């Protein structure tokens, strides 16, 4: 038998949980209580915000009887898909070259563990998300893109192009010194790792590359000079490791 006043209790709970998790109604994050007559089933659905596990635990703690058998459905905004795709690729995912539905399923697995995934940090993160969505839209004027389009584009192109569009640095997204040097000197697998995952050269690798390049451009020389303290620190750490190995015989 259904619990007494279940409909009202579930709807009140949806509002209470939305307030508890500080969800923004204007961003359609608010938790909605939906009833399916055909399946005789309640669903609590929301966009971005807390994880499914967080809402499930909070709902059961608040009114276990009312939510018995309730479904929990978390949806994602295009900002969440973009930020999730970037985070997924940064974790050095094995990209497949443009497989949209495979990519979106991997990104959703990544997002399942992330709270408030549709809120990029101001600055570089926000600019990268905006650039990715615009590119996924393909300048078709929709001002939005499907999650599969966003994730498929990252699976196809990786991440470096978000920082260096058309092969040229963007003033809105200035590169760090080590990024400048990685973009210029990475080769082979290291170049692929930079292009797909933004994996950086080590300070020592970058320093050696510039030192060996007698025609190094001015921006590369300037960048490596900024890294000199980090290079010294890396050398000191390497020397300390070698001394330890010499003592232990490892």
PDB file of C-alpha atoms in Angstrom:
ATOM      1  CA  UNK A   1       0.000   0.000   0.000  1.00  0.00           C
ATOM      2  CA  UNK A   2       1.262   3.457  -0.906  1.00  0.00           C
ATOM      3  CA  UNK A   3       2.404   5.655   1.999  1.00  0.00           C
ATOM      4  CA  UNK A   4      -0.073   8.248   3.227  1.00  0.00           C
ATOM      5  CA  UNK A   5       0.092  11.607   1.376  1.00  0.00           C
ATOM      6  CA  UNK A   6       2.985  10.295  -0.698  1.00  0.00           C
ATOM      7  CA  UNK A   7       2.513  12.733  -3.596  1.00  0.00           C
ATOM      8  CA  UNK A   8       2.632  15.802  -1.363  1.00  0.00           C
ATOM      9  CA  UNK A   9       5.549  14.412   0.625  1.00  0.00           C
ATOM     10  CA  UNK A  10       7.633  13.730  -2.474  1.00  0.00           C
ATOM     11  CA  UNK A  11       6.943  17.165  -3.935  1.00  0.00           C
ATOM     12  CA  UNK A  12       7.833  18.857  -0.649  1.00  0.00           C
ATOM     13  CA  UNK A  13      10.965  16.766  -0.482  1.00  0.00           C
ATOM     14  CA  UNK A  14      12.009  17.817  -4.002  1.00  0.00           C
ATOM     15  CA  UNK A  15      11.785  21.488  -3.001  1.00  0.00           C
ATOM     16  CA  UNK A  16      13.578  20.889   0.302  1.00  0.00           C
ATOM     17  CA  UNK A  17      16.412  19.020  -1.403  1.00  0.00           C
ATOM     18  CA  UNK A  18      16.772  21.758  -4.021  1.00  0.00           C
ATOM     19  CA  UNK A  19      17.201  24.307  -1.241  1.00  0.00           C
ATOM     20  CA  UNK A  20      19.505  22.014   0.720  1.00  0.00           C
ATOM     21  CA  UNK A  21      21.861  21.629  -2.242  1.00  0.00           C
ATOM     22  CA  UNK A  22      21.566  25.347  -3.166  1.00  0.00           C
ATOM     23  CA  UNK A  23      20.400  24.593  -6.696  1.00  0.00           C
ATOM     24  CA  UNK A  24      19.647  27.464  -9.077  1.00  0.00           C
ATOM     25  CA  UNK A  25      16.159  27.442 -10.586  1.00  0.00           C
ATOM     26  CA  UNK A  26      17.263  29.830 -13.367  1.00  0.00           C
ATOM     27  CA  UNK A  27      19.776  27.212 -14.542  1.00  0.00           C
ATOM     28  CA  UNK A  28      17.132  24.471 -14.450  1.00  0.00           C
ATOM     29  CA  UNK A  29      19.037  22.695 -11.698  1.00  0.00           C
ATOM     30  CA  UNK A  30      15.950  22.515  -9.429  1.00  0.00           C
ATOM     31  CA  UNK A  31      14.895  18.994  -8.472  1.00  0.00           C
ATOM     32  CA  UNK A  32      11.542  18.080 -10.047  1.00  0.00           C
ATOM     33  CA  UNK A  33       9.159  15.363  -8.868  1.00  0.00           C
ATOM     34  CA  UNK A  34       7.538  13.614 -11.850  1.00  0.00           C
ATOM     35  CA  UNK A  35       4.933  10.851 -11.819  1.00  0.00           C
ATOM     36  CA  UNK A  36       4.567   8.348 -14.662  1.00  0.00           C
ATOM     37  CA  UNK A  37       0.960   7.086 -14.787  1.00  0.00           C
ATOM     38  CA  UNK A  38       1.790   4.251 -17.156  1.00  0.00           C
ATOM     39  CA  UNK A  39       4.507   2.826 -14.930  1.00  0.00           C
ATOM     40  CA  UNK A  40       2.971   4.104 -11.685  1.00  0.00           C
ATOM     41  CA  UNK A  41       6.395   5.383 -10.757  1.00  0.00           C
ATOM     42  CA  UNK A  42       7.879   8.553  -9.271  1.00  0.00           C
ATOM     43  CA  UNK A  43      11.113  10.113 -10.540  1.00  0.00           C
ATOM     44  CA  UNK A  44      13.219  12.840  -8.975  1.00  0.00           C
ATOM     45  CA  UNK A  45      15.117  14.540 -11.803  1.00  0.00           C
ATOM     46  CA  UNK A  46      17.505  17.468 -11.902  1.00  0.00           C
ATOM     47  CA  UNK A  47      20.269  18.999 -14.020  1.00  0.00           C
ATOM     48  CA  UNK A  48      23.931  19.125 -12.910  1.00  0.00           C
ATOM     49  CA  UNK A  49      24.001  19.913  -9.182  1.00  0.00           C
ATOM     50  CA  UNK A  50      24.716  17.100  -6.690  1.00  0.00           C
ATOM     51  CA  UNK A  51      25.565  13.568  -7.714  1.00  0.00           C
ATOM     52  CA  UNK A  52      22.912  10.887  -7.923  1.00  0.00           C
ATOM     53  CA  UNK A  53      24.359   9.219  -4.828  1.00  0.00           C
ATOM     54  CA  UNK A  54      24.163  12.463  -2.841  1.00  0.00           C
ATOM     55  CA  UNK A  55      20.509  13.067  -3.692  1.00  0.00           C
ATOM     56  CA  UNK A  56      19.613   9.442  -3.027  1.00  0.00           C
ATOM     57  CA  UNK A  57      21.190   9.503   0.423  1.00  0.00           C
ATOM     58  CA  UNK A  58      19.622  12.852   1.335  1.00  0.00           C
ATOM     59  CA  UNK A  59      16.162  11.786   0.140  1.00  0.00           C
ATOM     60  CA  UNK A  60      16.239   8.534   2.087  1.00  0.00           C
ATOM     61  CA  UNK A  61      17.465  10.296   5.203  1.00  0.00           C
ATOM     62  CA  UNK A  62      14.644  12.850   4.944  1.00  0.00           C
ATOM     63  CA  UNK A  63      11.704  10.530   4.187  1.00  0.00           C
ATOM     64  CA  UNK A  64      12.678   6.916   3.560  1.00  0.00           C
ATOM     65  CA  UNK A  65       9.077   5.694   3.393  1.00  0.00           C
ATOM     66  CA  UNK A  66       7.951   8.220   0.756  1.00  0.00           C
ATOM     67  CA  UNK A  67      10.913   7.645  -1.575  1.00  0.00           C
ATOM     68  CA  UNK A  68      10.843   3.872  -1.501  1.00  0.00           C
ATOM     69  CA  UNK A  69      10.925   2.799  -5.168  1.00  0.00           C
ATOM     70  CA  UNK A  70      11.573   6.323  -6.474  1.00  0.00           C
ATOM     71  CA  UNK A  71      13.882   6.693  -9.512  1.00  0.00           C
ATOM     72  CA  UNK A  72      16.684   9.280  -9.507  1.00  0.00           C
ATOM     73  CA  UNK A  73      17.668  10.840 -12.829  1.00  0.00           C
ATOM     74  CA  UNK A  74      20.490  13.321 -13.162  1.00  0.00           C
ATOM     75  CA  UNK A  75      20.776  15.221 -16.457  1.00  0.00           C
ATOM     76  CA  UNK A  76      23.607  17.390 -17.731  1.00  0.00           C
ATOM     77  CA  UNK A  77      23.772  20.846 -19.262  1.00  0.00           C
ATOM     78  CA  UNK A  78      25.983  21.599 -22.232  1.00  0.00           C
ATOM     79  CA  UNK A  79      28.377  23.377 -19.849  1.00  0.00           C
ATOM     80  CA  UNK A  80      28.630  20.199 -17.782  1.00  0.00           C
ATOM     81  CA  UNK A  81      29.300  18.072 -20.862  1.00  0.00           C
ATOM     82  CA  UNK A  82      31.992  20.533 -21.995  1.00  0.00           C
ATOM     83  CA  UNK A  83      33.681  20.743 -18.607  1.00  0.00           C
ATOM     84  CA  UNK A  84      33.337  16.991 -18.159  1.00  0.00           C
ATOM     85  CA  UNK A  85      34.843  16.273 -21.585  1.00  0.00           C
ATOM     86  CA  UNK A  86      37.813  18.495 -20.771  1.00  0.00           C
ATOM     87  CA  UNK A  87      38.298  16.817 -17.395  1.00  0.00           C
ATOM     88  CA  UNK A  88      37.926  13.358 -18.931  1.00  0.00           C
ATOM     89  CA  UNK A  89      40.560  14.085 -21.576  1.00  0.00           C
ATOM     90  CA  UNK A  90      42.906  15.634 -19.006  1.00  0.00           C
ATOM     91  CA  UNK A  91      42.865  12.285 -17.221  1.00  0.00           C
ATOM     92  CA  UNK A  92      44.585  10.880 -20.317  1.00  0.00           C
ATOM     93  CA  UNK A  93      41.597   8.964 -21.614  1.00  0.00           C
ATOM     94  CA  UNK A  94      42.243   6.696 -24.594  1.00  0.00           C
ATOM     95  CA  UNK A  95      40.664   8.843 -27.300  1.00  0.00           C
ATOM     96  CA  UNK A  96      39.081   7.023 -30.244  1.00  0.00           C
ATOM     97  CA  UNK A  97      39.140   9.740 -32.917  1.00  0.00           C
ATOM     98  CA  UNK A  98      35.572  11.037 -32.974  1.00  0.00           C
ATOM     99  CA  UNK A  99      33.294   8.281 -31.663  1.00  0.00           C
ATOM    100  CA  UNK A 100      30.499  10.509 -30.290  1.00  0.00           C
ATOM    101  CA  UNK A 101      28.376   7.994 -28.399  1.00  0.00           C
ATOM    102  CA  UNK A 102      31.361   6.136 -26.952  1.00  0.00           C
ATOM    103  CA  UNK A 103      32.815   9.464 -25.822  1.00  0.00           C
ATOM    104  CA  UNK A 104      29.599  10.756 -24.240  1.00  0.00           C
ATOM    105  CA  UNK A 105      29.198   7.549 -22.233  1.00  0.00           C
ATOM    106  CA  UNK A 106      32.785   7.875 -20.941  1.00  0.00           C
ATOM    107  CA  UNK A 107      32.244  11.525 -20.061  1.00  0.00           C
ATOM    108  CA  UNK A 108      29.010  10.701 -18.222  1.00  0.00           C
ATOM    109  CA  UNK A 109      30.932   8.117 -16.192  1.00  0.00           C
ATOM    110  CA  UNK A 110      33.401  10.890 -15.313  1.00  0.00           C
ATOM    111  CA  UNK A 111      30.608  13.340 -14.442  1.00  0.00           C
ATOM    112  CA  UNK A 112      28.798  10.857 -12.217  1.00  0.00           C
ATOM    113  CA  UNK A 113      31.397  11.536  -9.505  1.00  0.00           C
ATOM    114  CA  UNK A 114      31.442  15.334  -9.908  1.00  0.00           C
ATOM    115  CA  UNK A 115      29.251  17.755  -7.942  1.00  0.00           C
ATOM    116  CA  UNK A 116      28.076  20.932  -9.719  1.00  0.00           C
ATOM    117  CA  UNK A 117      29.744  19.977 -13.018  1.00  0.00           C
ATOM    118  CA  UNK A 118      28.118  22.816 -14.974  1.00  0.00           C
ATOM    119  CA  UNK A 119      29.884  25.622 -13.111  1.00  0.00           C
ATOM    120  CA  UNK A 120      33.323  26.215 -14.632  1.00  0.00           C
ATOM    121  CA  UNK A 121      35.719  28.473 -12.769  1.00  0.00           C
ATOM    122  CA  UNK A 122      35.999  32.045 -14.073  1.00  0.00           C
ATOM    123  CA  UNK A 123      38.881  32.662 -16.435  1.00  0.00           C
ATOM    124  CA  UNK A 124      40.618  29.978 -18.462  1.00  0.00           C
ATOM    125  CA  UNK A 125      38.186  27.169 -17.586  1.00  0.00           C
ATOM    126  CA  UNK A 126      35.141  29.230 -18.574  1.00  0.00           C
ATOM    127  CA  UNK A 127      36.802  30.386 -21.802  1.00  0.00           C
ATOM    128  CA  UNK A 128      37.717  26.823 -22.771  1.00  0.00           C
ATOM    129  CA  UNK A 129      34.150  25.650 -22.114  1.00  0.00           C
ATOM    130  CA  UNK A 130      32.683  28.487 -24.188  1.00  0.00           C
ATOM    131  CA  UNK A 131      35.100  27.825 -27.047  1.00  0.00           C
ATOM    132  CA  UNK A 132      34.298  24.117 -27.045  1.00  0.00           C
ATOM    133  CA  UNK A 133      30.532  24.674 -27.107  1.00  0.00           C
ATOM    134  CA  UNK A 134      30.827  27.199 -29.924  1.00  0.00           C
ATOM    135  CA  UNK A 135      32.956  24.815 -31.975  1.00  0.00           C
ATOM    136  CA  UNK A 136      30.577  21.907 -31.315  1.00  0.00           C
ATOM    137  CA  UNK A 137      27.698  24.106 -32.474  1.00  0.00           C
ATOM    138  CA  UNK A 138      29.655  24.572 -35.704  1.00  0.00           C
ATOM    139  CA  UNK A 139      28.683  28.249 -35.971  1.00  0.00           C
ATOM    140  CA  UNK A 140      25.167  27.151 -36.915  1.00  0.00           C
ATOM    141  CA  UNK A 141      23.661  29.891 -34.784  1.00  0.00           C
ATOM    142  CA  UNK A 142      21.945  27.568 -32.337  1.00  0.00           C
ATOM    143  CA  UNK A 143      24.096  28.800 -29.432  1.00  0.00           C
ATOM    144  CA  UNK A 144      24.037  25.315 -27.966  1.00  0.00           C
ATOM    145  CA  UNK A 145      25.307  21.823 -28.755  1.00  0.00           C
ATOM    146  CA  UNK A 146      24.312  18.274 -27.901  1.00  0.00           C
ATOM    147  CA  UNK A 147      26.373  16.398 -25.336  1.00  0.00           C
ATOM    148  CA  UNK A 148      27.362  13.875 -28.001  1.00  0.00           C
ATOM    149  CA  UNK A 149      28.626  16.667 -30.280  1.00  0.00           C
ATOM    150  CA  UNK A 150      30.683  18.216 -27.485  1.00  0.00           C
ATOM    151  CA  UNK A 151      32.200  14.945 -26.284  1.00  0.00           C
ATOM    152  CA  UNK A 152      32.761  13.674 -29.816  1.00  0.00           C
ATOM    153  CA  UNK A 153      34.699  16.812 -30.720  1.00  0.00           C
ATOM    154  CA  UNK A 154      37.085  16.352 -27.790  1.00  0.00           C
ATOM    155  CA  UNK A 155      37.439  12.663 -28.666  1.00  0.00           C
ATOM    156  CA  UNK A 156      38.372  13.702 -32.205  1.00  0.00           C
ATOM    157  CA  UNK A 157      40.598  16.722 -31.588  1.00  0.00           C
ATOM    158  CA  UNK A 158      41.863  16.474 -28.033  1.00  0.00           C
ATOM    159  CA  UNK A 159      42.467  19.605 -25.951  1.00  0.00           C
ATOM    160  CA  UNK A 160      45.410  21.666 -27.199  1.00  0.00           C
ATOM    161  CA  UNK A 161      43.373  23.416 -29.895  1.00  0.00           C
ATOM    162  CA  UNK A 162      41.233  24.990 -27.150  1.00  0.00           C
ATOM    163  CA  UNK A 163      44.315  26.880 -25.964  1.00  0.00           C
ATOM    164  CA  UNK A 164      45.915  27.444 -29.357  1.00  0.00           C
ATOM    165  CA  UNK A 165      43.188  27.983 -31.988  1.00  0.00           C
ATOM    166  CA  UNK A 166      44.405  27.980 -35.584  1.00  0.00           C
ATOM    167  CA  UNK A 167      47.926  27.309 -34.309  1.00  0.00           C
ATOM    168  CA  UNK A 168      48.249  30.731 -32.683  1.00  0.00           C
ATOM    169  CA  UNK A 169      48.186  31.590 -28.953  1.00  0.00           C
ATOM    170  CA  UNK A 170      45.097  33.468 -27.831  1.00  0.00           C
ATOM    171  CA  UNK A 171      45.413  36.536 -25.588  1.00  0.00           C
ATOM    172  CA  UNK A 172      42.284  35.423 -23.703  1.00  0.00           C
ATOM    173  CA  UNK A 173      44.008  32.161 -22.782  1.00  0.00           C
ATOM    174  CA  UNK A 174      47.698  33.015 -22.240  1.00  0.00           C
ATOM    175  CA  UNK A 175      49.979  29.993 -22.037  1.00  0.00           C
ATOM    176  CA  UNK A 176      52.282  29.357 -19.111  1.00  0.00           C
ATOM    177  CA  UNK A 177      56.014  29.139 -19.906  1.00  0.00           C
ATOM    178  CA  UNK A 178      56.034  25.343 -19.787  1.00  0.00           C
ATOM    179  CA  UNK A 179      52.965  25.233 -22.052  1.00  0.00           C
ATOM    180  CA  UNK A 180      54.700  27.510 -24.570  1.00  0.00           C
ATOM    181  CA  UNK A 181      57.706  25.193 -24.614  1.00  0.00           C
ATOM    182  CA  UNK A 182      55.672  21.985 -24.745  1.00  0.00           C
ATOM    183  CA  UNK A 183      53.606  23.275 -27.672  1.00  0.00           C
ATOM    184  CA  UNK A 184      56.804  24.192 -29.545  1.00  0.00           C
ATOM    185  CA  UNK A 185      59.127  21.280 -28.743  1.00  0.00           C
ATOM    186  CA  UNK A 186      57.071  18.174 -27.932  1.00  0.00           C
ATOM    187  CA  UNK A 187      57.562  15.448 -30.526  1.00  0.00           C
ATOM    188  CA  UNK A 188      56.261  11.945 -31.161  1.00  0.00           C
ATOM    189  CA  UNK A 189      54.264  10.479 -28.278  1.00  0.00           C
ATOM    190  CA  UNK A 190      54.883  13.571 -26.172  1.00  0.00           C
ATOM    191  CA  UNK A 191      53.381  15.698 -28.920  1.00  0.00           C
ATOM    192  CA  UNK A 192      50.319  13.425 -29.044  1.00  0.00           C
ATOM    193  CA  UNK A 193      50.010  13.591 -25.254  1.00  0.00           C
ATOM    194  CA  UNK A 194      50.096  17.402 -25.382  1.00  0.00           C
ATOM    195  CA  UNK A 195      47.612  17.584 -28.259  1.00  0.00           C
ATOM    196  CA  UNK A 196      45.129  15.171 -26.695  1.00  0.00           C
ATOM    197  CA  UNK A 197      45.589  15.663 -22.949  1.00  0.00           C
ATOM    198  CA  UNK A 198      47.672  18.849 -22.428  1.00  0.00           C
ATOM    199  CA  UNK A 199      50.399  16.687 -20.880  1.00  0.00           C
ATOM    200  CA  UNK A 200      53.477  18.863 -20.325  1.00  0.00           C
ATOM    201  CA  UNK A 201      57.174  18.302 -20.858  1.00  0.00           C
ATOM    202  CA  UNK A 202      59.225  18.322 -17.681  1.00  0.00           C
ATOM    203  CA  UNK A 203      61.200  21.462 -16.907  1.00  0.00           C
ATOM    204  CA  UNK A 204      64.438  19.607 -17.679  1.00  0.00           C
ATOM    205  CA  UNK A 205      63.115  18.361 -21.023  1.00  0.00           C
ATOM    206  CA  UNK A 206      62.020  21.861 -21.999  1.00  0.00           C
ATOM    207  CA  UNK A 207      65.335  23.399 -20.915  1.00  0.00           C
ATOM    208  CA  UNK A 208      67.331  20.822 -22.871  1.00  0.00           C
ATOM    209  CA  UNK A 209      65.188  21.365 -25.976  1.00  0.00           C
ATOM    210  CA  UNK A 210      65.769  25.125 -25.989  1.00  0.00           C
ATOM    211  CA  UNK A 211      69.475  24.747 -25.223  1.00  0.00           C
ATOM    212  CA  UNK A 212      69.865  22.366 -28.160  1.00  0.00           C
ATOM    213  CA  UNK A 213      67.942  24.657 -30.529  1.00  0.00           C
ATOM    214  CA  UNK A 214      70.419  27.238 -31.771  1.00  0.00           C
ATOM    215  CA  UNK A 215      67.579  28.970 -33.622  1.00  0.00           C
ATOM    216  CA  UNK A 216      65.117  28.974 -30.752  1.00  0.00           C
ATOM    217  CA  UNK A 217      62.532  31.766 -31.147  1.00  0.00           C
ATOM    218  CA  UNK A 218      62.616  34.650 -28.704  1.00  0.00           C
ATOM    219  CA  UNK A 219      59.409  33.571 -26.968  1.00  0.00           C
ATOM    220  CA  UNK A 220      60.911  30.122 -26.278  1.00  0.00           C
ATOM    221  CA  UNK A 221      64.070  31.631 -24.790  1.00  0.00           C
ATOM    222  CA  UNK A 222      62.000  34.014 -22.649  1.00  0.00           C
ATOM    223  CA  UNK A 223      59.814  31.136 -21.479  1.00  0.00           C
ATOM    224  CA  UNK A 224      62.723  28.907 -20.501  1.00  0.00           C
ATOM    225  CA  UNK A 225      64.407  31.731 -18.600  1.00  0.00           C
ATOM    226  CA  UNK A 226      61.251  32.025 -16.491  1.00  0.00           C
ATOM    227  CA  UNK A 227      61.607  28.326 -15.703  1.00  0.00           C
ATOM    228  CA  UNK A 228      65.207  28.557 -14.423  1.00  0.00           C
ATOM    229  CA  UNK A 229      64.214  28.295 -10.711  1.00  0.00           C
ATOM    230  CA  UNK A 230      62.112  25.219 -11.493  1.00  0.00           C
ATOM    231  CA  UNK A 231      64.983  23.717 -13.509  1.00  0.00           C
ATOM    232  CA  UNK A 232      67.353  24.196 -10.588  1.00  0.00           C
ATOM    233  CA  UNK A 233      64.825  22.567  -8.261  1.00  0.00           C
ATOM    234  CA  UNK A 234      64.415  19.617 -10.641  1.00  0.00           C
ATOM    235  CA  UNK A 235      68.198  19.165 -10.876  1.00  0.00           C
ATOM    236  CA  UNK A 236      68.552  19.303  -7.083  1.00  0.00           C
ATOM    237  CA  UNK A 237      65.828  16.674  -6.712  1.00  0.00           C
ATOM    238  CA  UNK A 238      67.477  14.442  -9.315  1.00  0.00           C
ATOM    239  CA  UNK A 239      70.879  14.762  -7.619  1.00  0.00           C
ATOM    240  CA  UNK A 240      69.353  13.922  -4.228  1.00  0.00           C
ATOM    241  CA  UNK A 241      67.741  10.827  -5.748  1.00  0.00           C
ATOM    242  CA  UNK A 242      71.051   9.726  -7.286  1.00  0.00           C
ATOM    243  CA  UNK A 243      72.843  10.146  -3.954  1.00  0.00           C
ATOM    244  CA  UNK A 244      70.208   8.030  -2.250  1.00  0.00           C
ATOM    245  CA  UNK A 245      70.609   5.331  -4.892  1.00  0.00           C
ATOM    246  CA  UNK A 246      74.399   5.427  -4.513  1.00  0.00           C
ATOM    247  CA  UNK A 247      74.114   4.907  -0.744  1.00  0.00           C
ATOM    248  CA  UNK A 248      71.489   2.157  -0.902  1.00  0.00           C
ATOM    249  CA  UNK A 249      72.927   0.506  -4.010  1.00  0.00           C
ATOM    250  CA  UNK A 250      69.471   0.563  -5.662  1.00  0.00           C
TER     251      UNK A 250
END
